[in-house]
Amino acid sequence: MADIAKKITKLDEKIGKLKERIKTDTAECEKLSEQKALLIYQSLCKQYSCEGQALADMIAREHEKAAMPVADENSVSDNSYDDVADEEEMLGQTSFFEKKNPYAV
């Protein structure tokens, strides 16, 4: 019974050490993430020659521009008739059926 109690105590100590290490590693990770974010911000400031709210506004404008669909002047939907000649050509097509209604008896 004493052997089990010693093992439990050792495991509790290991768990405590691990929890402490997790706490310090988490704090270090947060610190490094903040440093990374600051470096990214500084890089953007240098790249666009502005900072603070001006940088935020510029990024928002660029985001809005990217979200707008680009209108293509030559694009036509599948069911539209832009060319009247195509429509007239379709009206003059030859029928493959002798009767107007091929299903009529």
Short mmCIF file of C-alpha atoms in Angstrom, two decimals:
data_model
loop_
_atom_site.label_atom_id
_atom_site.label_comp_id
_atom_site.label_asym_id
_atom_site.label_seq_id
_atom_site.Cartn_x
_atom_site.Cartn_y
_atom_site.Cartn_z
CA MET A 1 0.00 0.00 0.00
CA ALA A 2 2.87 2.37 0.80
CA ASP A 3 4.38 1.57 -2.60
CA ILE A 4 1.21 2.74 -4.36
CA ALA A 5 1.12 5.94 -2.29
CA LYS A 6 4.72 6.73 -3.32
CA LYS A 7 3.85 6.17 -6.98
CA ILE A 8 0.82 8.44 -6.68
CA THR A 9 2.94 11.13 -5.03
CA LYS A 10 5.57 10.92 -7.80
CA LEU A 11 2.89 11.13 -10.47
CA ASP A 12 1.33 14.15 -8.73
CA GLU A 13 4.75 15.85 -8.74
CA LYS A 14 5.22 15.11 -12.45
CA ILE A 15 1.74 16.42 -13.21
CA GLY A 16 2.45 19.59 -11.24
CA LYS A 17 5.72 20.15 -13.15
CA LEU A 18 4.00 19.57 -16.47
CA LYS A 19 1.20 22.00 -15.61
CA GLU A 20 3.77 24.64 -14.62
CA ARG A 21 5.71 24.07 -17.84
CA ILE A 22 2.49 24.35 -19.86
CA LYS A 23 1.73 27.64 -18.13
CA THR A 24 5.18 29.10 -18.87
CA ASP A 25 5.18 27.76 -22.45
CA THR A 26 1.73 29.27 -23.06
CA ALA A 27 2.92 32.64 -21.77
CA GLU A 28 6.02 32.46 -24.01
CA CYS A 29 3.86 31.49 -27.00
CA GLU A 30 1.58 34.49 -26.43
CA LYS A 31 4.61 36.78 -26.13
CA LEU A 32 6.08 35.47 -29.39
CA SER A 33 2.70 35.83 -31.14
CA GLU A 34 2.51 39.48 -30.05
CA GLN A 35 6.04 40.10 -31.35
CA LYS A 36 5.13 38.47 -34.67
CA ALA A 37 1.98 40.61 -34.99
CA LEU A 38 4.01 43.75 -34.29
CA LEU A 39 6.56 42.81 -36.95
CA ILE A 40 3.79 42.17 -39.49
CA TYR A 41 2.25 45.55 -38.64
CA GLN A 42 5.61 47.29 -39.02
CA SER A 43 6.15 45.55 -42.35
CA LEU A 44 2.75 46.76 -43.62
CA CYS A 45 3.46 50.29 -42.40
CA LYS A 46 6.74 50.33 -44.27
CA GLN A 47 5.28 48.74 -47.41
CA TYR A 48 2.31 51.17 -47.67
CA SER A 49 3.96 54.23 -46.08
CA CYS A 50 1.19 54.76 -43.55
CA GLU A 51 0.24 53.61 -40.08
CA GLY A 52 -2.55 53.46 -37.56
CA GLN A 53 -6.05 54.29 -38.76
CA ALA A 54 -4.77 55.31 -42.21
CA LEU A 55 -3.38 51.80 -42.69
CA ALA A 56 -6.61 50.21 -41.46
CA ASP A 57 -8.66 52.39 -43.84
CA MET A 58 -6.39 51.56 -46.78
CA ILE A 59 -6.65 47.81 -46.08
CA ALA A 60 -10.45 48.09 -45.81
CA ARG A 61 -10.62 49.87 -49.18
CA GLU A 62 -8.45 47.22 -50.81
CA HIS A 63 -10.62 44.49 -49.30
CA GLU A 64 -13.77 46.15 -50.70
CA LYS A 65 -12.17 46.42 -54.15
CA ALA A 66 -11.23 42.75 -54.11
CA ALA A 67 -14.75 41.75 -53.09
CA MET A 68 -16.40 43.59 -56.01
CA PRO A 69 -17.13 41.44 -59.06
CA VAL A 70 -15.37 42.52 -62.21
CA ALA A 71 -17.78 43.21 -65.08
CA ASP A 72 -16.67 41.66 -68.34
CA GLU A 73 -18.03 43.56 -71.32
CA ASN A 74 -18.00 40.48 -73.56
CA SER A 75 -19.66 38.11 -71.14
CA VAL A 76 -23.12 36.89 -72.12
CA SER A 77 -25.38 34.60 -70.18
CA ASP A 78 -26.22 31.24 -71.72
CA ASN A 79 -29.88 32.04 -72.33
CA SER A 80 -29.60 35.56 -73.77
CA TYR A 81 -29.76 36.53 -77.45
CA ASP A 82 -27.37 39.37 -78.14
CA ASP A 83 -27.30 38.80 -81.87
CA VAL A 84 -30.60 39.11 -83.73
CA ALA A 85 -29.13 37.15 -86.68
CA ASP A 86 -28.73 34.08 -84.49
CA GLU A 87 -32.37 34.27 -83.47
CA GLU A 88 -33.53 34.63 -87.10
CA GLU A 89 -31.36 31.71 -88.13
CA MET A 90 -32.99 29.52 -85.52
CA LEU A 91 -36.47 30.43 -86.80
CA GLY A 92 -35.62 29.21 -90.31
CA GLN A 93 -34.39 25.79 -89.26
CA THR A 94 -35.75 22.74 -91.01
CA SER A 95 -37.98 20.46 -88.99
CA PHE A 96 -37.12 16.79 -88.80
CA PHE A 97 -40.76 15.85 -88.34
CA GLU A 98 -43.42 15.71 -91.06
CA LYS A 99 -46.20 16.80 -88.75
CA LYS A 100 -46.22 19.97 -86.72
CA ASN A 101 -46.95 17.91 -83.64
CA PRO A 102 -45.00 14.65 -83.88
CA TYR A 103 -46.92 13.21 -80.94
CA ALA A 104 -50.35 13.66 -82.51
CA VAL A 105 -52.07 10.49 -83.70
#
